[in-house]
mmCIF file of C-alpha atoms in Angstrom:
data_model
loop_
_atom_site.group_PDB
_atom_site.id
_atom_site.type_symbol
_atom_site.label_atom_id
_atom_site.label_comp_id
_atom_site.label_asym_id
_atom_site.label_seq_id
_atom_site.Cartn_x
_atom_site.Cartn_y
_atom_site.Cartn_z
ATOM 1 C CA UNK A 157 18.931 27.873 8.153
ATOM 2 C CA UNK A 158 17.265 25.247 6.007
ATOM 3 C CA UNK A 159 14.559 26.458 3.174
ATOM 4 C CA UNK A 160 11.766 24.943 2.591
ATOM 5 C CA UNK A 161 12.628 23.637 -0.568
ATOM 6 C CA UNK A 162 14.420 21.165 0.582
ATOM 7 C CA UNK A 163 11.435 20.329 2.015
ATOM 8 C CA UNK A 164 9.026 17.880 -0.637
ATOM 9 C CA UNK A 165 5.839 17.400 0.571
ATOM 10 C CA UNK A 166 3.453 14.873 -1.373
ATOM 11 C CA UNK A 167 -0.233 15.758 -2.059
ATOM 12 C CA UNK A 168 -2.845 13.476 -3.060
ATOM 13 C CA UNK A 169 -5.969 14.659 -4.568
ATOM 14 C CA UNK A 170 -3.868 18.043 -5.489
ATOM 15 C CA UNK A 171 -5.513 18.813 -8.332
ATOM 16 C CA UNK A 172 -8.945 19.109 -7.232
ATOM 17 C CA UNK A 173 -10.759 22.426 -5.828
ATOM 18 C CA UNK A 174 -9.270 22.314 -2.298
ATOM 19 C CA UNK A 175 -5.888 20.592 -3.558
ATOM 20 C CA UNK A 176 -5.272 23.988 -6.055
ATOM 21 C CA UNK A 177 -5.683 25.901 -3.134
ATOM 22 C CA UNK A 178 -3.264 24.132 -0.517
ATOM 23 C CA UNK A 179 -1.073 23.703 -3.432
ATOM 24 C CA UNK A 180 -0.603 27.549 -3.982
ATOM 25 C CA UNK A 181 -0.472 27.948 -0.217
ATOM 26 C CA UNK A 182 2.765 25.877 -0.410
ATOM 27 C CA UNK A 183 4.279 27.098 -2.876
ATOM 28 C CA UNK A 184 3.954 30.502 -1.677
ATOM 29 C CA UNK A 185 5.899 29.077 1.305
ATOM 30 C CA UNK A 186 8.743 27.153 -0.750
ATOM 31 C CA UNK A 187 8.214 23.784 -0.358
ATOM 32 C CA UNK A 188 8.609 21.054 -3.298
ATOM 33 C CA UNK A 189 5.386 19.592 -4.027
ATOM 34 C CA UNK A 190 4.606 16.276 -5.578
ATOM 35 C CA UNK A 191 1.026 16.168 -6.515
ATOM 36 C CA UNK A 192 -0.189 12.298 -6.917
ATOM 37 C CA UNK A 193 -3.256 12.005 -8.586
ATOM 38 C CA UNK A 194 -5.117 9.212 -10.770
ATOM 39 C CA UNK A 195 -4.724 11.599 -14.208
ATOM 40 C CA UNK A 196 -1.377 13.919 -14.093
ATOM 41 C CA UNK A 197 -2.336 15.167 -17.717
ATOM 42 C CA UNK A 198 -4.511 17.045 -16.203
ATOM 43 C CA UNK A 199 -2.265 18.941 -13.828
ATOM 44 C CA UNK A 200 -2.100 21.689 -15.784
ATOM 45 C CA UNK A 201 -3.485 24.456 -14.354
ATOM 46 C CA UNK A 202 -1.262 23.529 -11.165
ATOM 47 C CA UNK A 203 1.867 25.126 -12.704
ATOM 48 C CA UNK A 204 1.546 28.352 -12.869
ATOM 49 C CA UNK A 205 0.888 28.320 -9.008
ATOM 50 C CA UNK A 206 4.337 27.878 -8.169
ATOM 51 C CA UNK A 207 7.914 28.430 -9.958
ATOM 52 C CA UNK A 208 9.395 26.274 -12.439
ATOM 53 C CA UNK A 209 10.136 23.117 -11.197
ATOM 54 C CA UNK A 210 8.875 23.579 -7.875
ATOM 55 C CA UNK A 211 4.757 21.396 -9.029
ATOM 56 C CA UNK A 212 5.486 18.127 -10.040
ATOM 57 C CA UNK A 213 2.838 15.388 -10.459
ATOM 58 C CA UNK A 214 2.690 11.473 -10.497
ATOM 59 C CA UNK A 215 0.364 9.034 -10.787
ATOM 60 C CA UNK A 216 -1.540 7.352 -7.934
ATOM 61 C CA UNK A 217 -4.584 5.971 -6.855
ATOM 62 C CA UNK A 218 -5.303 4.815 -3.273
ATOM 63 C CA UNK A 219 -6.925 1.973 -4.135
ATOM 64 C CA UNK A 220 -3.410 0.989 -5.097
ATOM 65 C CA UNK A 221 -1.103 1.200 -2.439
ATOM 66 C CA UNK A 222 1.961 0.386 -4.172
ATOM 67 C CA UNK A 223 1.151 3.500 -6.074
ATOM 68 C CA UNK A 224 0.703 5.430 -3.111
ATOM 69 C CA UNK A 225 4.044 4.060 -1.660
ATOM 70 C CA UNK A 226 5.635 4.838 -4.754
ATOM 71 C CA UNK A 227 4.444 8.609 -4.648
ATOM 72 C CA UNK A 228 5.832 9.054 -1.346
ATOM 73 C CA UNK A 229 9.496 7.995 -1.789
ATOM 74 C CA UNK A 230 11.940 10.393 -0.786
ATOM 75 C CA UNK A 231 8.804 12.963 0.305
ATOM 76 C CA UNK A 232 8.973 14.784 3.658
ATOM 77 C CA UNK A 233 5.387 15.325 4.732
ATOM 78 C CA UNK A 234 2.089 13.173 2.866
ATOM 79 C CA UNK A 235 -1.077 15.404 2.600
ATOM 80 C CA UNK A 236 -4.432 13.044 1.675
ATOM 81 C CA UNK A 237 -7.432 15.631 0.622
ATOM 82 C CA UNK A 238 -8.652 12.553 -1.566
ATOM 83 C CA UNK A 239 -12.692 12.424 -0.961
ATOM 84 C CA UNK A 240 -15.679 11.738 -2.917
ATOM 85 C CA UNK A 241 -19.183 13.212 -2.567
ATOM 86 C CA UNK A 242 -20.852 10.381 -4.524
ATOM 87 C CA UNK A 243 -20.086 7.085 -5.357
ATOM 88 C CA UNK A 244 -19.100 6.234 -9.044
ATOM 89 C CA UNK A 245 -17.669 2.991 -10.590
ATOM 90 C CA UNK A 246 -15.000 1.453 -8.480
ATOM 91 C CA UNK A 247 -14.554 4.740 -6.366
ATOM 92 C CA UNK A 248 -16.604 3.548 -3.341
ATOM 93 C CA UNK A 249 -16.348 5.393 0.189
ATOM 94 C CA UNK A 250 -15.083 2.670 2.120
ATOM 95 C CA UNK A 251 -12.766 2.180 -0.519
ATOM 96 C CA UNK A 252 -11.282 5.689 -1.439
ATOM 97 C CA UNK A 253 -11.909 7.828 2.011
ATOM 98 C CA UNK A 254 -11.650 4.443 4.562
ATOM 99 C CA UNK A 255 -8.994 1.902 3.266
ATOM 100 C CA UNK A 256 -7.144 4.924 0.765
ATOM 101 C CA UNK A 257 -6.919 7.055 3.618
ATOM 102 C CA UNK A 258 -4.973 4.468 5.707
ATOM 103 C CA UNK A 259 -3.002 3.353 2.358
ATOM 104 C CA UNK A 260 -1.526 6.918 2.651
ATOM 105 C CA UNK A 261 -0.563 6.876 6.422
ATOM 106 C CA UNK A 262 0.786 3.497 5.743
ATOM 107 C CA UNK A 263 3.204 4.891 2.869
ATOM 108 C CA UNK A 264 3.719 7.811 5.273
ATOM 109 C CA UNK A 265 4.842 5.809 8.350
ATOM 110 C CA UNK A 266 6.856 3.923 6.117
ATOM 111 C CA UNK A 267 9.181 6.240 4.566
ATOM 112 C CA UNK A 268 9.465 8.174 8.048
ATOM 113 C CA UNK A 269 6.819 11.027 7.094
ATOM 114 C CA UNK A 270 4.973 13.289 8.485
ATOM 115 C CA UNK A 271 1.237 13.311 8.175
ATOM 116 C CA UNK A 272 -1.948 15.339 7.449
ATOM 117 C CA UNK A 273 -5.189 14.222 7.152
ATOM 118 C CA UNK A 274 -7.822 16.210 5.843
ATOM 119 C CA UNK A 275 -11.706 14.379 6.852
ATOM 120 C CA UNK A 276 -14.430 16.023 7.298
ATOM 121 C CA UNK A 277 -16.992 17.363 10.194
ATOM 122 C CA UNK A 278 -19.892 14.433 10.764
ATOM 123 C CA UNK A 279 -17.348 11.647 11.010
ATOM 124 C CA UNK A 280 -18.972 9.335 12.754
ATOM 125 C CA UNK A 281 -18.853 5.626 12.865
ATOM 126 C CA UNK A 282 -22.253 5.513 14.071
ATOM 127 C CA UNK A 283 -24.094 7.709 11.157
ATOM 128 C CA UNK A 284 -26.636 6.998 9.151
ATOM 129 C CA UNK A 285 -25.047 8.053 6.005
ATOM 130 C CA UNK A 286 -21.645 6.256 4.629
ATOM 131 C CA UNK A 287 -19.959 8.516 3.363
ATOM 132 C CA UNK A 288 -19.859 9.744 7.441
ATOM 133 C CA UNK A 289 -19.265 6.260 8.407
ATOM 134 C CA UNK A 290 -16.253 6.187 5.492
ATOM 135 C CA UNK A 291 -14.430 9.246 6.721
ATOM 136 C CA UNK A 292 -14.434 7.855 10.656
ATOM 137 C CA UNK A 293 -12.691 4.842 9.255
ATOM 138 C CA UNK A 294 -10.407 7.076 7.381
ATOM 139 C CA UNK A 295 -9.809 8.643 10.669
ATOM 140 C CA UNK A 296 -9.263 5.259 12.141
ATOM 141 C CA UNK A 297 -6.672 3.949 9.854
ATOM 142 C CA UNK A 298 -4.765 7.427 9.599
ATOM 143 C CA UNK A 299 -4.040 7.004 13.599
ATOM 144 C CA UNK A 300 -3.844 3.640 13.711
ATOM 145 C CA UNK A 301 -0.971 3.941 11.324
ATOM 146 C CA UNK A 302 0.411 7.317 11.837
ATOM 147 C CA UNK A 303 -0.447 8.081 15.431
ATOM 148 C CA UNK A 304 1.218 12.017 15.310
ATOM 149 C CA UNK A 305 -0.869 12.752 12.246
ATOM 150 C CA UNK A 306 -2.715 15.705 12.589
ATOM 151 C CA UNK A 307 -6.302 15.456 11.152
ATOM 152 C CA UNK A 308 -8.695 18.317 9.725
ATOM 153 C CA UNK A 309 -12.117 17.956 9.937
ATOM 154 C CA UNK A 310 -13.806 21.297 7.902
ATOM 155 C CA UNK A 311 -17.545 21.875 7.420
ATOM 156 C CA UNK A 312 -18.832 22.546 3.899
ATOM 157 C CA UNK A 313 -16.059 24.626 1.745
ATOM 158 C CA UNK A 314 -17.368 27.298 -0.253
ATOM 159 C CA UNK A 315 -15.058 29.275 -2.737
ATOM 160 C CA UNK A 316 -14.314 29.297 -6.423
ATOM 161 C CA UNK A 317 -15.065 26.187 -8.417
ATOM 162 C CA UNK A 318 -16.955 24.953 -5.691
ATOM 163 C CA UNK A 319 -19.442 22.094 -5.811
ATOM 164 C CA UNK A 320 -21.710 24.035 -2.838
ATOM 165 C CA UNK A 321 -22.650 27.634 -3.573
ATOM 166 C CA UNK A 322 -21.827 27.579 -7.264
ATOM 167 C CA UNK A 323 -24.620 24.700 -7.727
ATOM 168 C CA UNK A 324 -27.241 26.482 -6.183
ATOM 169 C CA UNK A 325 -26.541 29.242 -7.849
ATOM 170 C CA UNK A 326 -26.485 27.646 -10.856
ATOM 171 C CA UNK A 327 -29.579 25.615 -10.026
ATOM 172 C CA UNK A 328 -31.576 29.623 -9.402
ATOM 173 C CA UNK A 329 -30.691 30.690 -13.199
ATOM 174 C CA UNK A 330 -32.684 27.368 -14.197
ATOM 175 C CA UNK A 331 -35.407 26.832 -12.502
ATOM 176 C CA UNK A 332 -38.088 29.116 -10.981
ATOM 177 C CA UNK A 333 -38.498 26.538 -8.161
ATOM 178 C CA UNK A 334 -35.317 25.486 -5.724
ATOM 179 C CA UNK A 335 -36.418 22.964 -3.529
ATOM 180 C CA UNK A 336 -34.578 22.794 -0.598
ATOM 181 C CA UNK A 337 -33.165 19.614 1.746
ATOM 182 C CA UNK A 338 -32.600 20.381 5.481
ATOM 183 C CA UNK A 339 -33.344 23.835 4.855
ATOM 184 C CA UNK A 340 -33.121 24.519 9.339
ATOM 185 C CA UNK A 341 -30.048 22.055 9.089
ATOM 186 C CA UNK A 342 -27.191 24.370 10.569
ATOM 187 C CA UNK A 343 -23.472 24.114 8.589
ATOM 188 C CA UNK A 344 -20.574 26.221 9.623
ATOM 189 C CA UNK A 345 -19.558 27.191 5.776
ATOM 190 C CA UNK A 346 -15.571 27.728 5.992
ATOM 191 C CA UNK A 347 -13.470 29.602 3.112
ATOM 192 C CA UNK A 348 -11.467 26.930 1.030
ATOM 193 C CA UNK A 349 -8.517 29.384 1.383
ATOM 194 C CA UNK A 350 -8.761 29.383 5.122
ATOM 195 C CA UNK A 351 -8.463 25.385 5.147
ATOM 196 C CA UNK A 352 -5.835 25.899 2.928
ATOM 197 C CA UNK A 353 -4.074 27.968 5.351
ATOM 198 C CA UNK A 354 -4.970 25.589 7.960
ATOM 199 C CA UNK A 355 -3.456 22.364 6.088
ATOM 200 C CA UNK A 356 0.035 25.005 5.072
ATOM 201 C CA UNK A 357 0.367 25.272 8.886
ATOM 202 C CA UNK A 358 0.278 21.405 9.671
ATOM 203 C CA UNK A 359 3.368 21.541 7.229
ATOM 204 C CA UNK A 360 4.945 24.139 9.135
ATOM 205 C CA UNK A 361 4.410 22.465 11.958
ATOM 206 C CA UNK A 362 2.500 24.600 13.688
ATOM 207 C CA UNK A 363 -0.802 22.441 14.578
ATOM 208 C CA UNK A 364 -0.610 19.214 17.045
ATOM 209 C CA UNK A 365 0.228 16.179 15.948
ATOM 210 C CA UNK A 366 -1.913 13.428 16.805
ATOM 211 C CA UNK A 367 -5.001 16.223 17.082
ATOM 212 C CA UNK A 368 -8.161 16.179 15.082
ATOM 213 C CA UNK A 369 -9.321 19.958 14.201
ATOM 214 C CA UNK A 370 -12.735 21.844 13.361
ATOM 215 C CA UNK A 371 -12.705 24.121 11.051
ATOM 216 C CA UNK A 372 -15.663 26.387 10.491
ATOM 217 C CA UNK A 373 -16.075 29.853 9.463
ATOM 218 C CA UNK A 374 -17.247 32.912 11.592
ATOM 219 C CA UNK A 375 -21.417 31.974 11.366
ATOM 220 C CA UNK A 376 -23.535 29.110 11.873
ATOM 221 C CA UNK A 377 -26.188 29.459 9.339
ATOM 222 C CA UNK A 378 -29.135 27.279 8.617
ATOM 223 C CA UNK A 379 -29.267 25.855 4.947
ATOM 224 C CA UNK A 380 -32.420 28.376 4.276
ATOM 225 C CA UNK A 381 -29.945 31.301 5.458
ATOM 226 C CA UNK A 382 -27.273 30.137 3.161
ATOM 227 C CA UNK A 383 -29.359 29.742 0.396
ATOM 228 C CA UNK A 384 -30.706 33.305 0.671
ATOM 229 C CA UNK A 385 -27.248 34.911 0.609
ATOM 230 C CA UNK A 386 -26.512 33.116 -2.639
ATOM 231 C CA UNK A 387 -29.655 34.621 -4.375
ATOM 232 C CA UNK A 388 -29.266 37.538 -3.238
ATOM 233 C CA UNK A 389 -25.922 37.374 -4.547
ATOM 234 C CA UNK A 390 -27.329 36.450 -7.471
ATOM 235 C CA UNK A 391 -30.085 38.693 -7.925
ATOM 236 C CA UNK A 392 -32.230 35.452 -8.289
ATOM 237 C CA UNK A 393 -35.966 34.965 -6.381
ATOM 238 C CA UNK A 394 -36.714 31.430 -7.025
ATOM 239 C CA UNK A 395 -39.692 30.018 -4.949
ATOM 240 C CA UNK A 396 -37.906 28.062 -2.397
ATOM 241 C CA UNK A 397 -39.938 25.254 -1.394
ATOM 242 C CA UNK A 398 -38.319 22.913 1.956
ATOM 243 C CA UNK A 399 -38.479 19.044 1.496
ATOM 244 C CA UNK A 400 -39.405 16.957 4.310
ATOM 245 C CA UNK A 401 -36.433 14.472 4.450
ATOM 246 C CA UNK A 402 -38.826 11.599 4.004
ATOM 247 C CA UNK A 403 -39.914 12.912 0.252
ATOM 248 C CA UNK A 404 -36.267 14.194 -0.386
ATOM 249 C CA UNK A 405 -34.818 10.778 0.206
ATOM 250 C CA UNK A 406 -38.027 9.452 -2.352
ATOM 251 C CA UNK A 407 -36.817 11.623 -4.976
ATOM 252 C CA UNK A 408 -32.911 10.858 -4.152
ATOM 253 C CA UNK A 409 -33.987 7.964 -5.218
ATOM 254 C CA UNK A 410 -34.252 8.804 -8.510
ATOM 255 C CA UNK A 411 -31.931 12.020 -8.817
ATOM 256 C CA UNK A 412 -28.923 9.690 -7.944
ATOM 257 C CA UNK A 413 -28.151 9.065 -11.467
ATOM 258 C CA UNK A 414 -29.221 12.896 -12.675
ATOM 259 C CA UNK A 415 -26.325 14.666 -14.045
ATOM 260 C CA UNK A 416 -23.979 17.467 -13.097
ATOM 261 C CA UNK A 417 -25.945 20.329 -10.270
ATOM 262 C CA UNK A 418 -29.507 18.211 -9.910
ATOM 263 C CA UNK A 419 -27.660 15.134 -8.676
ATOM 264 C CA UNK A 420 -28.738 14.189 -5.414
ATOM 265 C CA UNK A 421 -27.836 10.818 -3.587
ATOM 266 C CA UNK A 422 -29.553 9.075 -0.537
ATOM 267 C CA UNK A 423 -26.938 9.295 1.323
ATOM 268 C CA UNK A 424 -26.514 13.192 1.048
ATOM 269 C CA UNK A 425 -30.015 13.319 1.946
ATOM 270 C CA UNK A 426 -29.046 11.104 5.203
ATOM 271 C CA UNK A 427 -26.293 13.680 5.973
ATOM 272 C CA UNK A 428 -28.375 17.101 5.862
ATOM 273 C CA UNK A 429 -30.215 15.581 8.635
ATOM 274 C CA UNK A 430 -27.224 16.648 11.214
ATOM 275 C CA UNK A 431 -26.000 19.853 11.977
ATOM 276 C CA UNK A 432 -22.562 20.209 10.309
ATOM 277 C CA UNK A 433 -21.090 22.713 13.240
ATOM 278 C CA UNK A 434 -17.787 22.953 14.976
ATOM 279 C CA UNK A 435 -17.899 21.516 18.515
ATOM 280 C CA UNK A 436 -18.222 22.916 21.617
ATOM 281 C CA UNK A 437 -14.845 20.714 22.729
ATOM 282 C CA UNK A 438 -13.131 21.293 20.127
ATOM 283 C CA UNK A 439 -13.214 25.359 20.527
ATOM 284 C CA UNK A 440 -12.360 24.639 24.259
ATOM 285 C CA UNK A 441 -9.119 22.358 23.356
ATOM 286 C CA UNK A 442 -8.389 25.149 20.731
ATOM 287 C CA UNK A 443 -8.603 23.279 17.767
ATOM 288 C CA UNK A 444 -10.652 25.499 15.635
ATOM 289 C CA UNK A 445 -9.428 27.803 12.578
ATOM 290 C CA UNK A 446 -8.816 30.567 15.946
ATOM 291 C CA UNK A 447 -6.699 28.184 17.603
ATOM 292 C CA UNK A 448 -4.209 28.619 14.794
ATOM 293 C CA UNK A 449 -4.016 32.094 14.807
ATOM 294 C CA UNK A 450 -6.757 32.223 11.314
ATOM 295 C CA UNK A 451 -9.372 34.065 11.069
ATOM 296 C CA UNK A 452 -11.900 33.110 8.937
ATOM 297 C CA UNK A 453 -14.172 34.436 5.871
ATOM 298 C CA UNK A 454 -17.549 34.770 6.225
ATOM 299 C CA UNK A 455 -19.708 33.460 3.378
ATOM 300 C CA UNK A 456 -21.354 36.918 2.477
ATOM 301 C CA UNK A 457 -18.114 38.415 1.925
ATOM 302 C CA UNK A 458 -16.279 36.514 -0.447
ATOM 303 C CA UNK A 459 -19.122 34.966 -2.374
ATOM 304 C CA UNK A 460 -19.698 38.059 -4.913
ATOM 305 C CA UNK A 461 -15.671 38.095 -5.806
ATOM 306 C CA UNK A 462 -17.049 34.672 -7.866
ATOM 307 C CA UNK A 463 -20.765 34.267 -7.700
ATOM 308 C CA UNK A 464 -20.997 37.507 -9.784
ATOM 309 C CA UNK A 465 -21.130 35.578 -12.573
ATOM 310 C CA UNK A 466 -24.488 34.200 -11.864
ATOM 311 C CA UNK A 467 -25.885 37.342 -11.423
ATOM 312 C CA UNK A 468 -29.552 37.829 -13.514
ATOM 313 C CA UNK A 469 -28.272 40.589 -15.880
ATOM 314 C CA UNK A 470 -26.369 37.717 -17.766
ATOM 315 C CA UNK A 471 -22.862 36.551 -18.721
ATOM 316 C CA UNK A 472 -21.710 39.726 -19.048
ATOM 317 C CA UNK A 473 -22.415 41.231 -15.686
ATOM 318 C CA UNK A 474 -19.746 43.631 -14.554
ATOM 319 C CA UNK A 475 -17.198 42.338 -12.190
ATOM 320 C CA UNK A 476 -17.152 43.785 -8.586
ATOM 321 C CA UNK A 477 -14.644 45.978 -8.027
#
């Protein structure tokens, strides 16, 4: 019977805070990854995930596809996580989550890969906002290139390192007032270790090809409810005060070029205007987190294993148990 090492799998974007996670969930299962990304110096922390030898990491940038083809010679299987939440220099959506996306199922196709496709719920080519309207062409090009790809569309991802619950929580500890965007939009938060899981699977084979998924977690919450578990997480009572998406997008205006946790963009704005839920036809066809056998974490339980840190009594609060 064949291992899985023989098996290399190529993942771009696998250093970021979903890529650590699928690349420990491959490792665990004894595949050789190849982790492309625009900076391998600062792979690092990806070694220790896996045994010596098995993490290996190149160079690559999707606006480049001769980079991306050259990342996926002799690989098996091409993962793409690659997205951005905000636009910054030359990474542009179209650019990076459109035209890279399809730059990957090209090199795929090509060198007789497999494919999976990791998007994101609110793809739409009709939205308002384009970062939506960049992930439906991702979409677009990944099928039109790679036709048995199998693509993943989560709702927010919480867990550690997190750009979601950590900067809120972060946001509490500063500020007595948290204003709050779309606070009765309703997400479907889903643990990044359950997508993980999810995106392990499509490598196993064990999800459809040519399918687009949902993945969600166990509650729809509205952002107001989601907010509230964090501080009380936290042991924070900031005043939360709801914007009216008119005045949010006014002030996006102006907190696009804030730094770090009080950045906020237009188009974010635009996309806390829809409910970020999995579909109704999706959990009929099955192609939810339950259709592949996972079931997921709820926000309230795993949020204290690392939001304890944010907790009021300091730096030093005491672990959970």
């Amino acid at each position: 019977m064949t291992s899985n090492i023989d098996t290399l799998v190529t993942v771009f974007g696998g250093s970021g805070f979903l890529g650590r996670h699928v690349v420990s969930a491959l490792a665990r299962r004894d595949y050789r990854i190849r982790v492309a990304v625009r900076r391998p110096e600062l792979t690092g922390h990806l070694q220790p995930l896996g045994r010596v030898g098995q993490i290996h990491a190149v160079q690559a940038n999707l606006r480049y596809p001769e980079s991306v083809a050259a990342a996926m010679r002799g690989a098996h299987v091409a993962i793409n996580l690659v997205g951005i939440l905000a636009e910054g220099g030359r990474q542009k959506f179209n650019a990076v989550q459109g035209t890279g996306a399809g730059n990957v199922a090209q090199a795929a196709a090509s060198a007789g890969a497999r494919m999976v496709h990791v998007s994101a719920i609110g793809a739409d080519p009709d939205s308002p906002a384009r970062y939506a309207r960049s992930k439906a062409a991702g979409e677009q090009a990944v099928f039109a290139a790679a036709p048995q790809a199998t693509i993943f569309r989560p709702s927010v991802v919480f867990g550690p390192e997190d750009q979601f619950t950590n900067r809120f929580a972060g946001l509490a500890r500063l500020s007595p007032v948290l204003p709050l965007v779309g606070a009765d939009t309703k997400l479907q938060p889903v643990y990044v270790g359950d997508v993980a899981t999810a995106v392990a699977d499509a490598v196993d084979g064990l999800a459809k090809p040519g399918a687009i998924y949902e993945l969600g977690g166990p509650e729809v919450l509205t952002m107001r409810e989601i907010i509230r578990i964090i501080l009380q997480t936290t042991d924070r009572n900031p005043l939360l005060v709801p914007l009216p998406f008119g005045l949010a997008s006014l002030q996006a205006m102006l907190l696009q070029f804030a730094p770090g946790a009080f950045k906020l963009t237009p188009d974010q704005v635009r996309m806390l205007e829809v409910d970020n839920v999995v579909s109704e036809a999706a959990k009929t066809a099955g192609l939810t987190l339950q259709g592949l056998g996972i079931q997921p974490d709820s926000l309230e339980a795993v949020v204290p294993s690392y939001l304890w840190r944010f907790r009021k009594t300091g730096q030093f609060a005491r672990r959970p148990a």
